[in-house]
């Protein structure tokens, strides 16, 4: 059904792990879509200004029949719903939902770049993605697993009972 796409989730404000669980629950409810995999929870130092809390990150796999911009609209509506306020460039946020990949589609417009333009440069997108889909080949032809060693040690993978329970519940549906 539809396309397989990958959503990057990040949060560092207002009970960030709970924010990730709320966002994952919303992804599981999207119309014409199915949540098919979720990565472990990761902890990382902020990329950008260092005077902000550390981040929690994850990646979700979604099968969807929505068009890329319709999915983007839904993700931005969810960010609003969770009270996201843009405080400063590369600053703190209670939830960030980015489309990392949408099948093998390549798309450039003012609202959306596919693949996400920073996907291969950020440990907190690349490593969780490689965890759930190690065989993935990017539209550029690059094999994901060949890109990950450069980021070894940058990200801490967490065992978090509440987060794991939330993912199990959402994936069992
Ligand atoms: N830094 C980390 N570690 N994780 C993120 O999700 C993240 N998101 C961002 C910026 C502010 C660039 N830094 C981040 O948007």
PDB file of C-alpha atoms and ligand atoms in Angstrom:
ATOM      1  CA  UNK A   1       0.000   0.000   0.000  1.00  0.00           C
ATOM      2  CA  UNK A   2       1.354   3.421  -0.984  1.00  0.00           C
ATOM      3  CA  UNK A   3       4.915   4.407  -0.212  1.00  0.00           C
ATOM      4  CA  UNK A   4       7.197   3.491   2.668  1.00  0.00           C
ATOM      5  CA  UNK A   5       8.425   6.648   4.318  1.00  0.00           C
ATOM      6  CA  UNK A   6      10.564   7.519   7.327  1.00  0.00           C
ATOM      7  CA  UNK A   7       9.818  10.269   9.830  1.00  0.00           C
ATOM      8  CA  UNK A   8      12.483  11.713  12.135  1.00  0.00           C
ATOM      9  CA  UNK A   9      11.251  12.723  15.589  1.00  0.00           C
ATOM     10  CA  UNK A  10      13.159  15.014  17.971  1.00  0.00           C
ATOM     11  CA  UNK A  11      12.316  16.762  21.240  1.00  0.00           C
ATOM     12  CA  UNK A  12      14.124  18.535  24.068  1.00  0.00           C
ATOM     13  CA  UNK A  13      11.401  20.434  25.962  1.00  0.00           C
ATOM     14  CA  UNK A  14       8.321  19.783  28.127  1.00  0.00           C
ATOM     15  CA  UNK A  15       8.825  16.114  29.006  1.00  0.00           C
ATOM     16  CA  UNK A  16      10.444  15.202  25.681  1.00  0.00           C
ATOM     17  CA  UNK A  17       9.986  11.418  25.879  1.00  0.00           C
ATOM     18  CA  UNK A  18       6.274  11.889  26.453  1.00  0.00           C
ATOM     19  CA  UNK A  19       6.218  14.291  23.493  1.00  0.00           C
ATOM     20  CA  UNK A  20       7.755  11.595  21.289  1.00  0.00           C
ATOM     21  CA  UNK A  21       5.143   9.058  22.439  1.00  0.00           C
ATOM     22  CA  UNK A  22       2.309  11.529  21.759  1.00  0.00           C
ATOM     23  CA  UNK A  23       3.681  12.173  18.264  1.00  0.00           C
ATOM     24  CA  UNK A  24       4.074   8.443  17.556  1.00  0.00           C
ATOM     25  CA  UNK A  25       0.468   7.863  18.627  1.00  0.00           C
ATOM     26  CA  UNK A  26      -0.577  10.605  16.197  1.00  0.00           C
ATOM     27  CA  UNK A  27       1.426   8.970  13.377  1.00  0.00           C
ATOM     28  CA  UNK A  28      -0.393   5.705  14.084  1.00  0.00           C
ATOM     29  CA  UNK A  29      -3.715   7.557  13.619  1.00  0.00           C
ATOM     30  CA  UNK A  30      -2.925   9.261  10.299  1.00  0.00           C
ATOM     31  CA  UNK A  31      -5.487   8.577   7.567  1.00  0.00           C
ATOM     32  CA  UNK A  32      -4.554   6.174   4.739  1.00  0.00           C
ATOM     33  CA  UNK A  33      -1.419   5.234   6.668  1.00  0.00           C
ATOM     34  CA  UNK A  34       0.025   2.531   8.889  1.00  0.00           C
ATOM     35  CA  UNK A  35       2.829   2.788  11.425  1.00  0.00           C
ATOM     36  CA  UNK A  36       5.049  -0.230  10.619  1.00  0.00           C
ATOM     37  CA  UNK A  37       8.250   0.203  12.681  1.00  0.00           C
ATOM     38  CA  UNK A  38       9.755   2.495  15.319  1.00  0.00           C
ATOM     39  CA  UNK A  39      13.419   2.783  16.319  1.00  0.00           C
ATOM     40  CA  UNK A  40      14.781   2.704  19.835  1.00  0.00           C
ATOM     41  CA  UNK A  41      14.930   5.931  21.794  1.00  0.00           C
ATOM     42  CA  UNK A  42      18.207   7.862  21.411  1.00  0.00           C
ATOM     43  CA  UNK A  43      19.778  10.612  23.497  1.00  0.00           C
ATOM     44  CA  UNK A  44      22.089  13.204  21.930  1.00  0.00           C
ATOM     45  CA  UNK A  45      23.829  16.512  22.531  1.00  0.00           C
ATOM     46  CA  UNK A  46      22.129  19.359  20.678  1.00  0.00           C
ATOM     47  CA  UNK A  47      23.296  20.178  17.207  1.00  0.00           C
ATOM     48  CA  UNK A  48      23.222  23.992  17.233  1.00  0.00           C
ATOM     49  CA  UNK A  49      23.301  26.251  20.295  1.00  0.00           C
ATOM     50  CA  UNK A  50      24.685  24.322  23.283  1.00  0.00           C
ATOM     51  CA  UNK A  51      22.742  26.299  25.923  1.00  0.00           C
ATOM     52  CA  UNK A  52      19.663  24.107  25.466  1.00  0.00           C
ATOM     53  CA  UNK A  53      18.705  20.705  26.895  1.00  0.00           C
ATOM     54  CA  UNK A  54      19.940  17.470  25.294  1.00  0.00           C
ATOM     55  CA  UNK A  55      17.657  15.926  22.686  1.00  0.00           C
ATOM     56  CA  UNK A  56      15.731  12.679  22.489  1.00  0.00           C
ATOM     57  CA  UNK A  57      15.355  11.263  18.991  1.00  0.00           C
ATOM     58  CA  UNK A  58      13.722   8.378  17.154  1.00  0.00           C
ATOM     59  CA  UNK A  59      12.708   7.401  13.620  1.00  0.00           C
ATOM     60  CA  UNK A  60       9.360   5.891  12.581  1.00  0.00           C
ATOM     61  CA  UNK A  61       8.491   3.923   9.457  1.00  0.00           C
ATOM     62  CA  UNK A  62       5.111   4.677   7.933  1.00  0.00           C
ATOM     63  CA  UNK A  63       3.320   3.162   4.970  1.00  0.00           C
ATOM     64  CA  UNK A  64       1.118   5.811   3.485  1.00  0.00           C
ATOM     65  CA  UNK A  65      -1.078   6.605   0.538  1.00  0.00           C
ATOM     66  CA  UNK A  66      -0.929  10.311   1.376  1.00  0.00           C
ATOM     67  CA  UNK A  67       1.001  12.569  -1.000  1.00  0.00           C
ATOM     68  CA  UNK A  68       4.248  14.012   0.421  1.00  0.00           C
ATOM     69  CA  UNK A  69       2.835  17.517   0.943  1.00  0.00           C
ATOM     70  CA  UNK A  70      -0.352  16.143   2.532  1.00  0.00           C
ATOM     71  CA  UNK A  71       1.836  14.179   4.944  1.00  0.00           C
ATOM     72  CA  UNK A  72       3.882  17.311   5.647  1.00  0.00           C
ATOM     73  CA  UNK A  73       0.671  19.254   6.382  1.00  0.00           C
ATOM     74  CA  UNK A  74      -0.395  16.533   8.832  1.00  0.00           C
ATOM     75  CA  UNK A  75       3.002  16.544  10.585  1.00  0.00           C
ATOM     76  CA  UNK A  76       3.029  20.328  10.912  1.00  0.00           C
ATOM     77  CA  UNK A  77      -0.532  20.266  12.284  1.00  0.00           C
ATOM     78  CA  UNK A  78       0.628  17.727  14.887  1.00  0.00           C
ATOM     79  CA  UNK A  79       3.591  19.951  15.845  1.00  0.00           C
ATOM     80  CA  UNK A  80       1.126  22.802  16.388  1.00  0.00           C
ATOM     81  CA  UNK A  81      -1.180  20.534  18.347  1.00  0.00           C
ATOM     82  CA  UNK A  82       1.699  19.696  20.701  1.00  0.00           C
ATOM     83  CA  UNK A  83       2.356  23.385  21.214  1.00  0.00           C
ATOM     84  CA  UNK A  84       5.538  23.811  19.240  1.00  0.00           C
ATOM     85  CA  UNK A  85       6.774  27.411  19.305  1.00  0.00           C
ATOM     86  CA  UNK A  86       9.704  28.527  17.135  1.00  0.00           C
ATOM     87  CA  UNK A  87      11.936  30.297  19.668  1.00  0.00           C
ATOM     88  CA  UNK A  88      15.170  30.673  17.711  1.00  0.00           C
ATOM     89  CA  UNK A  89      17.011  29.097  14.777  1.00  0.00           C
ATOM     90  CA  UNK A  90      18.214  25.591  15.692  1.00  0.00           C
ATOM     91  CA  UNK A  91      16.769  26.139  19.141  1.00  0.00           C
ATOM     92  CA  UNK A  92      14.839  24.081  21.652  1.00  0.00           C
ATOM     93  CA  UNK A  93      11.528  22.480  20.710  1.00  0.00           C
ATOM     94  CA  UNK A  94       8.898  20.247  22.263  1.00  0.00           C
ATOM     95  CA  UNK A  95       8.518  18.273  19.033  1.00  0.00           C
ATOM     96  CA  UNK A  96      10.037  18.213  15.581  1.00  0.00           C
ATOM     97  CA  UNK A  97       8.637  15.910  12.890  1.00  0.00           C
ATOM     98  CA  UNK A  98      10.621  15.687   9.649  1.00  0.00           C
ATOM     99  CA  UNK A  99      10.004  13.559   6.579  1.00  0.00           C
ATOM    100  CA  UNK A 100      13.411  11.965   5.990  1.00  0.00           C
ATOM    101  CA  UNK A 101      12.548   9.738   3.047  1.00  0.00           C
ATOM    102  CA  UNK A 102       9.415   9.154   1.011  1.00  0.00           C
ATOM    103  CA  UNK A 103       9.998   5.946  -0.917  1.00  0.00           C
ATOM    104  CA  UNK A 104      12.667   6.699  -3.488  1.00  0.00           C
ATOM    105  CA  UNK A 105      11.110  10.070  -4.334  1.00  0.00           C
ATOM    106  CA  UNK A 106      13.327  13.060  -4.921  1.00  0.00           C
ATOM    107  CA  UNK A 107      11.508  16.322  -4.463  1.00  0.00           C
ATOM    108  CA  UNK A 108      12.754  19.890  -4.062  1.00  0.00           C
ATOM    109  CA  UNK A 109      10.390  22.730  -3.279  1.00  0.00           C
ATOM    110  CA  UNK A 110      10.283  25.585  -0.792  1.00  0.00           C
ATOM    111  CA  UNK A 111       8.355  23.487   1.746  1.00  0.00           C
ATOM    112  CA  UNK A 112       9.933  20.082   1.350  1.00  0.00           C
ATOM    113  CA  UNK A 113      13.227  18.467   0.349  1.00  0.00           C
ATOM    114  CA  UNK A 114      13.238  14.717  -0.254  1.00  0.00           C
ATOM    115  CA  UNK A 115      15.370  13.061   0.903  1.00  0.00           C
ATOM    116  CA  UNK A 116      15.747  15.442   3.862  1.00  0.00           C
ATOM    117  CA  UNK A 117      18.820  17.534   3.031  1.00  0.00           C
ATOM    118  CA  UNK A 118      20.572  16.749   6.349  1.00  0.00           C
ATOM    119  CA  UNK A 119      19.620  13.067   6.536  1.00  0.00           C
ATOM    120  CA  UNK A 120      23.109  11.692   5.930  1.00  0.00           C
ATOM    121  CA  UNK A 121      24.886  14.360   7.982  1.00  0.00           C
ATOM    122  CA  UNK A 122      23.088  13.872  11.289  1.00  0.00           C
ATOM    123  CA  UNK A 123      23.743  10.949  13.601  1.00  0.00           C
ATOM    124  CA  UNK A 124      20.304  11.364  15.187  1.00  0.00           C
ATOM    125  CA  UNK A 125      18.545  10.707  11.868  1.00  0.00           C
ATOM    126  CA  UNK A 126      20.945   8.226  10.289  1.00  0.00           C
ATOM    127  CA  UNK A 127      21.531   5.815  13.179  1.00  0.00           C
ATOM    128  CA  UNK A 128      17.876   5.256  14.210  1.00  0.00           C
ATOM    129  CA  UNK A 129      16.994   4.836  10.519  1.00  0.00           C
ATOM    130  CA  UNK A 130      19.778   2.266  10.077  1.00  0.00           C
ATOM    131  CA  UNK A 131      18.520   0.420  13.160  1.00  0.00           C
ATOM    132  CA  UNK A 132      15.071  -0.193  11.643  1.00  0.00           C
ATOM    133  CA  UNK A 133      16.142  -0.539   7.994  1.00  0.00           C
ATOM    134  CA  UNK A 134      19.854  -1.507   7.756  1.00  0.00           C
ATOM    135  CA  UNK A 135      19.564  -2.624   4.101  1.00  0.00           C
ATOM    136  CA  UNK A 136      18.146   0.680   2.920  1.00  0.00           C
ATOM    137  CA  UNK A 137      19.512   2.140  -0.298  1.00  0.00           C
ATOM    138  CA  UNK A 138      19.066   5.902  -0.639  1.00  0.00           C
ATOM    139  CA  UNK A 139      17.797   7.500  -3.876  1.00  0.00           C
ATOM    140  CA  UNK A 140      21.425   8.591  -4.449  1.00  0.00           C
ATOM    141  CA  UNK A 141      22.376   4.895  -4.626  1.00  0.00           C
ATOM    142  CA  UNK A 142      24.291   5.063  -1.311  1.00  0.00           C
ATOM    143  CA  UNK A 143      23.894   2.126   1.033  1.00  0.00           C
ATOM    144  CA  UNK A 144      22.833   3.393   4.454  1.00  0.00           C
ATOM    145  CA  UNK A 145      25.045   0.930   6.332  1.00  0.00           C
ATOM    146  CA  UNK A 146      28.141   2.364   4.636  1.00  0.00           C
ATOM    147  CA  UNK A 147      27.414   5.835   6.030  1.00  0.00           C
ATOM    148  CA  UNK A 148      26.817   4.973   9.685  1.00  0.00           C
ATOM    149  CA  UNK A 149      30.362   4.146  10.936  1.00  0.00           C
ATOM    150  CA  UNK A 150      31.320   7.843  10.685  1.00  0.00           C
ATOM    151  CA  UNK A 151      28.857   8.563  13.520  1.00  0.00           C
ATOM    152  CA  UNK A 152      29.775   5.783  15.933  1.00  0.00           C
ATOM    153  CA  UNK A 153      29.646   6.976  19.544  1.00  0.00           C
ATOM    154  CA  UNK A 154      27.760  10.223  18.838  1.00  0.00           C
ATOM    155  CA  UNK A 155      24.435   8.920  20.017  1.00  0.00           C
ATOM    156  CA  UNK A 156      23.318   7.027  23.081  1.00  0.00           C
ATOM    157  CA  UNK A 157      20.691   4.321  22.589  1.00  0.00           C
ATOM    158  CA  UNK A 158      18.432   4.138  25.655  1.00  0.00           C
ATOM    159  CA  UNK A 159      16.378   1.412  27.270  1.00  0.00           C
ATOM    160  CA  UNK A 160      13.282   3.242  28.452  1.00  0.00           C
ATOM    161  CA  UNK A 161      10.387   1.103  29.643  1.00  0.00           C
ATOM    162  CA  UNK A 162       7.613   3.636  29.035  1.00  0.00           C
ATOM    163  CA  UNK A 163       8.837   4.460  25.546  1.00  0.00           C
ATOM    164  CA  UNK A 164       9.167   0.765  24.663  1.00  0.00           C
ATOM    165  CA  UNK A 165       5.668   0.037  25.980  1.00  0.00           C
ATOM    166  CA  UNK A 166       4.260   2.914  23.937  1.00  0.00           C
ATOM    167  CA  UNK A 167       5.908   1.614  20.737  1.00  0.00           C
ATOM    168  CA  UNK A 168       4.795  -1.959  21.333  1.00  0.00           C
ATOM    169  CA  UNK A 169       1.226  -0.846  21.915  1.00  0.00           C
ATOM    170  CA  UNK A 170       1.150   1.254  18.736  1.00  0.00           C
ATOM    171  CA  UNK A 171       2.748  -1.407  16.539  1.00  0.00           C
ATOM    172  CA  UNK A 172       0.445  -4.179  17.780  1.00  0.00           C
ATOM    173  CA  UNK A 173      -2.628  -2.468  16.309  1.00  0.00           C
TER     174      UNK A 173
HETATM  175  N1  LIG B   1      20.046  18.237  17.829  1.00  0.00           N
HETATM  176  C1  LIG B   1      19.784  16.971  18.188  1.00  0.00           C
HETATM  177  N2  LIG B   1      20.707  16.296  18.888  1.00  0.00           N
HETATM  178  N3  LIG B   1      18.625  16.348  17.869  1.00  0.00           N
HETATM  179  C2  LIG B   1      17.665  16.991  17.140  1.00  0.00           C
HETATM  180  O1  LIG B   1      16.594  16.413  16.847  1.00  0.00           O
HETATM  181  C3  LIG B   1      17.904  18.302  16.724  1.00  0.00           C
HETATM  182  N4  LIG B   1      16.989  18.994  15.981  1.00  0.00           N
HETATM  183  C4  LIG B   1      17.234  20.203  15.542  1.00  0.00           C
HETATM  184  C5  LIG B   1      18.475  20.969  15.917  1.00  0.00           C
HETATM  185  C6  LIG B   1      18.069  22.178  16.723  1.00  0.00           C
HETATM  186  C7  LIG B   1      19.191  21.400  14.637  1.00  0.00           C
HETATM  187  N5  LIG B   1      19.388  20.194  16.706  1.00  0.00           N
HETATM  188  C8  LIG B   1      19.120  18.918  17.094  1.00  0.00           C
HETATM  189  O2  LIG B   1      16.339  20.776  14.744  1.00  0.00           O
END
